[in-house]
Amino acid sequence: MSDTAEVTRVDAPTRAGALRRVAAERWRWIVLAALFAAACYAPFQLVPFRVFQFTMVLVYAVALLGLNLLVGHAGQISLGHGAFFAVGAYGAAIMLDRFELPYPVTLPIAAAVAFVIGLALGLPAMRLRGLYLALVTLAMAIFLVPLLKRFEEVTGGSMGLTLPKPAPPAWTGLAEDQWLYFLALAVAVAAFLSAYSLMRSRVGRALHAIRDNEAAAETMGVRLSFYKTLAFAWSAMFAGAAGCVYTWVIGFVSPDSFAVTLSITLLAGLVVGGLGSLSGPLLGGLFVMFVPSISQDVNEAAPGVIFGLLIIAVMYVAPTGLAGLTGRAAHSIRKTLRKE
Amino acid sequence: MTGFLQQLVQGLGAGAIYASLALALVLIYQFTGIVNFAQGELAMFSTYLAWQFTAAGMPFWLALALTLAVSFAGGMLIERLVIRPVEGAPELTVVIVTVGLFIFVNAAAGWIWTFLIKDFPNPFPGGALEAGGLRVSYSTLGVLVVVGLVMGLLYLLFQHTRIGLGMRAVATNPDSARLVGIRVGWTLALGWGLAATVGAVSGVLVAPLLFLEPNMMGGVLIYAFAAATLGGFDSPVGAVVGGLIVGVAETLAGAYVGFIGSDLKVGVPLVIILGVLLLRPQGLFGRAAVERA
């Protein structure tokens, strides 16, 4: 499902080529429709705890989608996306707690606030190379926790804020965990569709050009700082939206949930899931959710050891991550099918 | 006034520690153009080694010497095994690999030594030197002396030995260095080994002040980054001056700006990094990069 592969595959406009392209496109939609159907069916078959876990997978997937815009598509590094996630989460929590706004309203506001903060921080950081962005974002993520603890009257300090979870409307007949799952699913689908269309637009091509060769992109008339800052703000916006849904689902926010570890885990999940592909964030979300919960039984430190080793291994042998590997596997399966 | 001077001295003591980690960052950056996000974690790991040696009954200074030797070898090994395969790869790849190393080393330390905090022996006597109403604790003095010593040794190495000359040649122009017969690969490994050693010194110095635990260096790393950014990433002198300035700025801000206090001090490096990037991106002592596409 790699977009770059898509670009290189545009061959001469022969009829056979066009047909093959349509078939390939349709294949993709069939898989997506099956996946969506399974996603809608799953919460009726699983126990509430599993439903909760898959809800969190969707939340992480939305955040990773944003990080992917920045790292995978624009080639810039953020070590502080947990901070934007926290902005969304705390934004939603404060709106629910202090202003008692209805929860659907919190999503666009939380996303917009994260976008504006991303824009403001992106402006100075993006004037320079990606390295400095990594520094600034890391410093930001470290600074956030004491900041949240300080403004106690708004954020609840170290104790955090406890909030009521969105109640399922009576007409749906759903249990709470199922309703939260479908809310997260709706946000995730909307996020994937907007990221997909964004990447196929002029903006997406500009970002790819920047990632592959800044100088060449600039020569072709791509305004580097404009697009880089915008990519940063967008990715912050996705992270903010994910954070907002996180607050709905967990019903509790506290500063220590958003320590630097979260930011680094997000980057790890994205790298392992697959940089620059659409399915990468989803696979990364599964990875971030399930690998720690499984490996934690071995040792408290096991998830970190696995994350660290896998990141390095992925960068050496499979830079496109799990998404690239499954894509390659699917490709070879299709090839063998076609031969028969 | 005495109070102010007191804070100043304390700031210099903290700054010396930031300076030593910043020095490690700058050493690697100079040779390989890589910013090593795992530098702090490597220092933390070395500190655990030192703790392990002293816990086994070794006298402190012997344990330190052994730790530095092991760190040097470990740094070289990491360059050979982990960094060499991505040499010349895009910056994104290299940064992600060092972040992977960061996560791995942090977790490995947690696995081996658990996440419980440990007391680290302070190598310096407890008292303080008093002069004119000013109290300078021996531990602050010790930190300053050790960091000064490390700097002096590095200066001698770079300016007055054959190896140092080779290293400077590689930092300036790897291709030309290779043409005159310098083994560039080994020099890079040597640079990593040196950086790991200098980092280990900063870890051992900071451990008695904080507590020894796997996340000990996370905060220090940010100060070191601010120091290196302020001094210029390609200037060892800048790293030391930057470290001292950052340490003093942080201590004074914490003591005299009521709003910042001791809990928001960690915002100081963020402000410094942003400020330097906006006003003088190459830092105080760095060379401005001129890019030719």
XYZ file of C-alpha atoms in Angstrom:
633
model
C 0.000 0.000 0.000
C 2.986 2.234 -0.320
C 2.266 5.508 -2.054
C 5.743 5.801 -3.467
C 5.348 2.448 -5.163
C 2.137 3.781 -6.681
C 3.922 6.710 -8.240
C 6.660 4.646 -9.853
C 4.189 2.110 -11.172
C 2.444 4.616 -13.433
C 3.613 3.117 -16.711
C 2.762 3.968 -20.295
C -0.990 4.512 -20.727
C -1.631 1.249 -22.542
C -5.023 -0.396 -22.243
C -3.594 -3.490 -20.538
C -1.771 -1.269 -18.069
C -4.957 0.648 -17.305
C -6.896 -2.580 -16.783
C -4.244 -3.933 -14.487
C -4.337 -0.711 -12.547
C -8.096 -0.877 -12.110
C -7.817 -4.480 -10.924
C -5.139 -3.474 -8.461
C -7.269 -0.606 -7.213
C -10.307 -2.803 -6.814
C -8.276 -5.431 -4.973
C -7.337 -2.774 -2.523
C -10.925 -1.656 -1.973
C -12.085 -5.252 -1.479
C -9.501 -5.756 1.245
C -10.452 -2.445 2.865
C -14.186 -3.252 2.782
C -13.552 -6.665 4.352
C -11.398 -5.033 7.011
C -14.088 -2.451 7.744
C -16.799 -5.116 7.973
C -14.640 -7.112 10.379
C -14.003 -3.959 12.411
C -17.760 -3.331 12.698
C -18.494 -6.961 13.575
C -15.690 -7.495 16.076
C -17.093 -5.603 19.134
C -20.150 -7.885 19.189
C -17.944 -10.960 19.429
C -15.274 -9.899 21.878
C -15.246 -9.459 25.646
C -15.330 -5.803 26.827
C -11.626 -5.762 27.715
C -10.636 -6.811 24.181
C -13.037 -4.209 22.763
C -11.278 -1.618 24.914
C -7.884 -2.758 23.632
C -8.994 -2.436 20.012
C -10.451 0.987 20.798
C -7.006 2.031 22.005
C -5.456 0.574 18.828
C -7.678 2.945 16.844
C -6.720 5.887 19.072
C -3.005 5.175 18.587
C -3.564 4.653 14.868
C -4.992 8.182 14.535
C -1.998 9.655 16.384
C 0.419 7.606 14.276
C -1.338 8.750 11.136
C -0.435 12.297 12.104
C 3.132 11.368 12.978
C 3.368 9.535 9.662
C 2.436 12.711 7.774
C 5.445 14.372 9.340
C 8.030 11.579 9.525
C 6.985 9.253 6.732
C 5.806 11.772 4.166
C 7.664 14.998 4.925
C 10.808 13.333 6.326
C 10.948 15.445 9.511
C 11.485 13.950 12.949
C 9.346 14.584 15.993
C 10.303 13.113 19.347
C 7.489 14.953 21.093
C 4.228 13.916 19.545
C 3.029 12.685 22.894
C 2.861 16.375 23.836
C 0.273 17.102 21.143
C -1.561 13.964 22.148
C -1.590 15.401 25.681
C -2.802 18.784 24.405
C -5.794 17.064 22.812
C -6.427 14.870 25.836
C -6.171 17.696 28.361
C -8.051 20.079 26.077
C -10.971 17.679 25.946
C -10.755 16.951 29.672
C -10.779 20.634 30.606
C -13.648 21.390 28.254
C -15.656 18.505 29.725
C -14.677 19.229 33.310
C -14.693 23.045 33.560
C -17.094 24.133 30.845
C -19.218 21.005 30.748
C -19.377 21.104 26.970
C -21.069 18.189 25.204
C -18.350 15.729 24.213
C -18.766 15.803 20.373
C -17.868 19.520 20.477
C -14.566 18.792 22.200
C -13.119 16.918 19.201
C -12.907 19.779 16.653
C -11.782 22.249 19.325
C -9.071 19.934 20.680
C -7.851 19.262 17.130
C -7.833 22.970 16.300
C -5.898 23.887 19.460
C -3.267 21.235 18.706
C -3.056 22.563 15.135
C -2.423 26.131 16.285
C 0.207 25.068 18.830
C 1.868 22.906 16.184
C 1.952 25.876 13.825
C 3.431 28.167 16.475
C 6.169 25.696 17.445
C 6.794 24.578 13.895
C 7.631 28.073 12.676
C 10.960 28.433 14.510
C 11.886 24.757 14.379
C 11.234 24.267 10.694
C 13.514 27.018 9.576
C 16.316 24.551 10.152
C 17.152 20.962 9.467
C 15.155 18.060 10.845
C 17.696 17.444 13.548
C 16.739 20.600 15.415
C 13.083 19.753 15.152
C 13.838 16.504 16.972
C 15.632 18.490 19.710
C 12.883 21.059 20.118
C 10.116 18.479 20.191
C 11.999 16.340 22.711
C 12.542 19.374 24.963
C 8.865 20.210 24.594
C 7.749 16.719 25.618
C 9.998 16.820 28.683
C 8.759 20.277 29.655
C 5.094 19.373 29.348
C 4.808 17.141 32.428
C 5.940 19.722 35.037
C 3.871 22.339 33.208
C 0.735 20.227 33.577
C 1.499 19.649 37.238
C 2.018 23.362 37.839
C -1.337 24.683 36.630
C -3.157 22.644 39.180
C -6.418 24.597 39.286
C -7.023 23.892 35.586
C -5.354 20.526 35.041
C -5.885 18.921 38.418
C -2.133 18.732 39.033
C -0.486 15.366 39.638
C -3.839 13.845 40.552
C -5.217 14.506 37.101
C -8.867 14.814 36.154
C -11.508 12.111 36.225
C -14.369 12.503 33.760
C -17.587 10.732 32.873
C -17.320 8.663 29.696
C -19.713 9.407 26.812
C -22.876 7.389 27.404
C -24.290 5.414 24.465
C -27.612 6.854 23.194
C -30.522 4.558 24.040
C -31.542 3.967 20.401
C -28.261 2.239 19.596
C -28.719 -0.450 22.220
C -24.924 -0.635 22.576
C -22.935 -1.220 25.734
C -20.546 1.550 26.815
C -17.385 -0.167 25.569
C -18.991 -0.848 22.180
C -20.196 2.748 21.827
C -16.701 4.074 22.637
C -15.266 1.648 20.114
C -17.547 2.922 17.369
C -16.770 6.536 18.249
C -13.062 5.763 17.913
C -13.707 3.836 14.704
C -15.598 6.786 13.205
C -12.777 9.185 14.073
C -10.173 6.758 12.744
C -12.002 6.247 9.436
C -12.409 10.003 9.008
C -8.724 10.499 9.822
C -7.605 7.816 7.356
C -9.777 9.222 4.580
C -8.518 12.767 5.096
C -4.890 11.627 5.276
C -5.418 9.547 2.131
C -6.853 12.433 0.141
C -4.251 14.806 1.519
C -1.449 12.565 0.295
C -2.923 12.275 -3.192
C -3.232 16.034 -3.507
C -0.723 18.661 -4.526
C 0.284 18.932 -0.875
C 1.149 15.249 -0.633
C 3.340 15.435 -3.714
C 5.061 18.526 -2.348
C 5.812 16.725 0.933
C 7.221 13.689 -0.877
C 9.402 15.954 -2.952
C 10.742 17.580 0.221
C 11.436 14.223 1.835
C 13.280 12.842 -1.169
C 15.394 15.874 -1.996
C 14.942 19.273 -0.418
C 17.096 21.144 -2.892
C 15.367 19.624 -5.899
C 11.953 20.312 -4.379
C 12.850 23.935 -3.806
C 14.053 24.261 -7.375
C 10.698 22.929 -8.565
C 8.951 25.716 -6.691
C 7.956 23.945 -3.469
C 8.086 26.394 -0.582
C 10.017 24.336 1.962
C 9.299 26.183 5.189
C 5.613 26.635 4.331
C 4.969 22.956 3.628
C 7.159 21.689 6.458
C 5.446 23.918 9.004
C 2.051 22.950 7.652
C 2.921 19.241 7.817
C 3.986 19.723 11.421
C 0.746 21.511 12.298
C -1.372 18.849 10.594
C 0.420 16.042 12.329
C -0.111 17.877 15.628
C -3.795 18.151 14.747
C -4.170 14.382 14.226
C -2.346 13.739 17.505
C -4.662 16.220 19.243
C -7.744 14.494 17.853
C -6.377 11.136 19.022
C -5.750 12.592 22.472
C -9.336 13.846 22.640
C -10.706 10.375 21.854
C -8.280 8.961 24.426
C -9.947 11.129 27.092
C -13.400 9.920 26.026
C -12.288 6.297 26.201
C -10.227 6.327 29.398
C -12.207 8.971 31.287
C -9.069 10.031 33.138
C -6.029 12.186 32.371
C -2.885 12.671 34.462
C 0.496 14.229 33.601
C 2.456 11.010 33.946
C 0.434 9.323 31.200
C 2.028 11.757 28.750
C 5.698 11.505 29.695
C 8.438 11.341 27.056
C 7.967 7.584 26.927
C 4.678 8.105 25.096
C 6.334 10.209 22.393
C 9.123 7.718 21.918
C 6.699 4.786 21.892
C 4.693 6.525 19.180
C 7.782 6.974 17.016
C 8.779 3.357 17.640
C 5.307 2.138 16.689
C 5.331 4.138 13.492
C 8.789 2.963 12.419
C 7.905 -0.675 13.042
C 4.452 -0.279 11.478
C 5.852 1.312 8.371
C 6.915 4.851 7.499
C 5.178 6.573 4.631
C 2.380 4.069 4.070
C -1.307 4.248 4.922
C -1.533 0.876 6.650
C 1.625 1.539 8.682
C -0.171 3.577 11.397
C -2.779 0.849 11.878
C -0.153 -1.889 12.164
C 1.854 0.433 14.419
C -1.223 0.945 16.611
C -1.627 -2.817 16.988
C 2.063 -3.073 17.822
C 2.029 -0.267 20.416
C -1.049 -1.732 22.103
C -0.326 -5.436 22.152
C 3.453 -5.878 22.306
C 3.824 -4.175 25.718
C 0.793 -5.921 27.206
C 2.062 -9.325 26.093
C 5.771 -8.890 26.812
C 5.275 -7.139 30.142
C 4.673 -10.529 31.722
C 8.274 -11.498 31.000
C 9.853 -8.391 32.468
C 8.895 -4.776 33.118
C 11.644 -3.729 30.718
C 10.882 -6.260 27.990
C 8.724 -3.919 25.840
C 11.577 -1.390 25.705
C 14.124 -4.016 24.758
C 11.844 -5.316 21.996
C 11.006 -1.801 20.734
C 14.652 -0.746 20.675
C 15.925 -3.850 18.916
C 13.060 -3.850 16.407
C 13.514 -0.179 15.493
C 17.180 -0.738 14.700
C 16.464 -3.994 12.876
C 13.673 -2.398 10.828
C 15.913 0.494 9.791
C 18.562 -1.994 8.599
C 16.561 -4.622 6.785
C 13.017 -3.365 6.158
C 12.798 0.446 6.113
C 9.145 0.216 5.078
C 8.254 -1.673 8.262
C 5.486 -4.206 8.712
C 3.350 -2.402 6.124
C 6.086 -2.838 3.535
C 6.501 -6.506 4.408
C 2.776 -7.279 4.187
C 2.578 -5.237 0.986
C 5.405 -7.257 -0.517
C 3.805 -10.511 0.617
C 0.439 -9.499 -0.880
C 2.168 -8.519 -4.100
C 3.883 -11.876 -4.501
C 0.658 -13.735 -3.665
C -1.187 -11.800 -6.357
C 1.601 -12.521 -8.798
C 1.420 -16.256 -8.226
C -2.382 -16.163 -8.449
C -2.253 -14.372 -11.758
C 0.187 -16.883 -13.246
C -2.140 -19.818 -12.688
C 25.208 39.526 46.893
C 26.761 36.507 48.590
C 23.528 34.667 47.906
C 23.832 35.504 44.235
C 27.455 34.343 44.080
C 26.410 31.193 45.872
C 23.831 30.485 43.190
C 26.407 31.308 40.523
C 28.842 28.717 41.879
C 26.096 26.161 42.136
C 25.121 26.914 38.548
C 28.698 26.430 37.398
C 28.779 23.059 39.154
C 25.612 21.939 37.381
C 26.867 23.486 34.167
C 30.101 21.507 34.305
C 28.108 18.286 34.246
C 26.002 19.469 31.297
C 29.216 20.550 29.623
C 30.729 17.086 29.872
C 27.700 15.409 28.282
C 27.515 18.170 25.665
C 31.197 17.539 24.957
C 30.372 13.890 24.264
C 27.573 14.929 21.886
C 29.828 17.380 20.072
C 32.665 14.853 19.726
C 30.394 12.454 17.864
C 28.780 15.213 15.838
C 32.157 16.513 14.707
C 33.356 13.169 13.448
C 30.198 11.670 12.032
C 27.645 14.451 11.683
C 25.349 12.394 13.898
C 23.539 13.727 16.928
C 23.534 10.781 19.276
C 20.209 10.742 21.113
C 21.413 7.711 23.064
C 24.397 9.572 24.566
C 22.706 10.140 27.900
C 21.554 6.546 28.136
C 25.048 5.256 27.381
C 26.332 7.464 30.192
C 23.633 6.064 32.484
C 24.638 2.513 31.579
C 28.292 3.296 32.329
C 27.251 4.722 35.690
C 25.469 1.479 36.508
C 28.663 -0.378 35.660
C 30.582 1.837 38.080
C 27.922 1.200 40.713
C 28.191 -2.532 40.111
C 31.969 -2.445 40.489
C 31.843 -0.495 43.753
C 29.035 -2.705 45.032
C 31.348 -5.657 44.388
C 33.778 -4.060 46.838
C 36.146 -2.259 44.499
C 37.566 1.086 45.674
C 35.843 4.005 43.927
C 38.705 5.294 41.805
C 39.635 1.832 40.548
C 35.988 1.192 39.687
C 35.949 4.501 37.812
C 39.043 3.637 35.791
C 37.596 0.260 34.893
C 34.258 1.858 33.956
C 35.945 4.373 31.684
C 37.907 1.614 29.958
C 34.792 -0.507 29.443
C 32.849 2.541 28.210
C 35.555 3.324 25.692
C 35.470 -0.212 24.327
C 31.659 -0.204 24.396
C 31.470 3.063 22.480
C 33.792 1.727 19.783
C 31.817 -1.494 19.595
C 28.538 0.381 19.175
C 30.014 2.426 16.348
C 31.183 -0.757 14.626
C 28.005 -2.769 15.143
C 25.122 -0.316 15.221
C 26.146 2.901 13.496
C 28.423 1.680 10.730
C 25.622 -0.011 8.727
C 23.749 3.298 8.472
C 26.781 5.474 7.808
C 25.920 7.860 5.007
C 22.202 7.035 5.247
C 19.695 9.920 5.405
C 19.642 11.861 8.660
C 16.171 10.536 9.461
C 17.428 6.940 9.421
C 20.436 7.698 11.613
C 18.391 9.636 14.167
C 15.836 6.825 14.353
C 18.611 4.285 14.905
C 20.054 6.319 17.792
C 16.539 6.660 19.237
C 16.244 2.867 18.977
C 19.539 2.592 20.810
C 18.177 5.009 23.439
C 15.105 2.834 24.065
C 17.142 -0.370 24.070
C 19.860 0.795 26.477
C 17.300 2.351 28.816
C 15.246 -0.834 28.949
C 18.306 -3.076 29.180
C 19.483 -1.163 32.265
C 15.997 -1.524 33.744
C 16.090 -5.243 32.998
C 19.504 -5.803 34.573
C 19.317 -3.446 37.544
C 15.502 -2.902 37.904
C 13.856 0.531 37.914
C 14.312 1.040 41.660
C 16.555 3.968 42.536
C 20.013 3.261 43.898
C 22.347 5.329 46.041
C 25.538 6.172 44.249
C 28.647 6.828 46.384
C 29.900 10.419 46.257
C 33.630 10.338 45.541
C 34.198 13.761 47.107
C 34.261 14.588 50.844
C 31.096 16.044 52.315
C 32.257 19.414 53.698
C 32.599 22.772 52.038
C 35.297 25.323 51.397
C 34.462 28.705 52.962
C 35.949 31.905 51.645
C 34.568 35.377 52.256
C 31.151 34.134 53.327
C 30.909 31.972 50.215
C 30.414 28.260 50.721
C 31.608 26.030 47.916
C 31.000 22.383 48.625
C 33.830 19.990 47.884
C 31.519 18.067 45.628
C 30.927 21.120 43.391
C 34.652 21.831 43.368
C 35.338 18.196 42.545
C 32.951 18.290 39.600
C 34.595 21.443 38.249
C 38.080 19.994 38.658
C 37.201 16.692 36.994
C 35.500 18.346 34.017
C 38.452 20.741 33.679
C 40.791 17.773 33.726
C 38.810 15.949 31.040
C 38.889 19.046 28.857
C 42.628 19.449 29.349
C 43.279 15.820 28.418
C 41.112 16.123 25.318
C 42.979 19.281 24.341
C 46.326 17.496 24.702
C 45.017 14.536 22.735
C 43.718 16.619 19.849
C 46.499 19.167 19.622
C 49.619 17.285 20.624
C 49.346 13.659 19.559
C 49.463 11.892 16.239
C 46.097 10.223 16.865
C 44.529 13.594 17.627
C 45.913 15.046 14.424
C 44.376 12.162 12.498
C 41.057 12.702 14.240
C 41.054 16.380 13.390
C 41.837 15.522 9.793
C 38.897 13.115 9.619
C 36.576 15.695 11.180
C 37.634 18.305 8.626
C 37.564 16.161 5.516
C 37.164 12.373 5.634
C 38.014 11.869 1.956
C 41.287 13.758 2.068
C 42.138 12.067 5.351
C 41.659 8.669 3.751
C 43.881 9.696 0.826
C 46.780 10.516 3.139
C 46.511 7.101 4.746
C 44.394 7.678 7.848
C 42.080 4.791 8.668
C 38.839 6.747 8.711
C 36.642 3.894 9.935
C 38.781 3.280 12.978
C 39.026 6.981 13.698
C 35.248 7.242 13.748
C 35.080 4.303 16.149
C 37.724 6.016 18.267
C 35.558 9.147 18.326
C 32.589 7.141 19.589
C 34.762 5.476 22.205
C 36.048 8.847 23.427
C 32.522 10.265 23.528
C 31.267 7.294 25.521
C 34.130 7.794 27.989
C 33.451 11.511 28.411
C 29.741 10.732 28.759
C 30.536 8.147 31.433
C 32.362 10.822 33.416
C 29.266 13.016 33.332
C 27.096 10.097 34.443
C 29.356 9.279 37.381
C 29.436 12.955 38.378
C 25.694 13.444 38.210
C 24.663 10.175 39.893
C 25.453 11.259 43.496
C 23.413 14.460 42.973
C 20.391 12.801 41.425
C 19.627 9.178 42.151
C 20.839 6.354 40.007
C 17.928 4.982 37.977
C 17.462 4.180 34.278
C 15.760 7.516 33.479
C 18.400 9.544 35.309
C 20.001 11.093 32.218
C 16.805 12.050 30.381
C 16.717 15.509 31.928
C 20.483 15.997 31.751
C 20.433 15.146 28.045
C 18.088 18.049 27.324
C 20.409 20.462 29.138
C 23.345 19.019 27.203
C 21.465 19.529 23.929
C 20.772 23.129 24.897
C 24.475 23.545 25.763
C 25.615 22.082 22.445
C 23.099 24.167 20.490
C 24.174 27.317 22.325
C 27.886 26.669 21.892
C 27.548 25.358 18.356
C 27.334 21.654 17.557
C 30.729 21.605 15.885
C 32.705 23.334 18.635
C 34.057 21.475 21.718
C 34.959 24.789 23.371
C 31.428 25.982 22.628
C 29.984 22.887 24.293
C 31.824 23.646 27.534
C 31.017 27.363 27.527
C 27.435 26.564 26.534
C 27.154 24.012 29.334
C 28.337 26.493 31.952
C 25.972 29.190 30.666
C 23.028 26.778 30.620
C 23.819 25.597 34.145
C 24.051 29.135 35.498
C 20.936 30.298 33.608
C 18.934 27.350 34.883
C 20.040 27.798 38.499
C 19.443 31.551 38.507
C 16.058 31.217 36.807
C 15.025 28.600 39.343
C 16.197 30.708 42.280
C 15.134 34.207 41.289
C 12.186 33.929 38.934
C 9.335 33.028 41.242
C 7.116 31.736 38.485
C 9.700 29.217 37.250
C 10.728 27.779 40.603
C 12.470 24.449 40.797
C 9.797 22.482 38.942
C 9.656 24.465 35.688
C 13.450 24.842 35.389
C 13.434 22.211 32.670
C 11.734 24.802 30.449
C 14.985 26.809 30.387
C 16.757 24.523 27.866
C 13.680 24.620 25.612
C 13.723 28.419 25.632
C 17.490 28.471 25.034
C 17.266 26.043 22.096
C 14.415 27.988 20.496
C 16.135 31.319 21.109
C 19.442 30.205 19.611
C 17.722 28.687 16.580
C 15.889 31.951 15.932
C 18.745 34.367 16.557
C 22.004 32.581 15.817
C 21.389 29.079 14.460
C 25.060 28.121 14.311
C 25.516 28.837 18.030
C 28.086 31.046 19.722
C 31.218 29.281 18.492
C 29.910 27.243 15.579
C 30.645 27.764 11.946
C 27.661 28.852 9.869
C 26.909 26.118 7.375
C 26.865 27.248 3.782
C 24.891 24.817 1.703
C 25.471 24.122 -1.920
C 22.920 21.902 -3.525
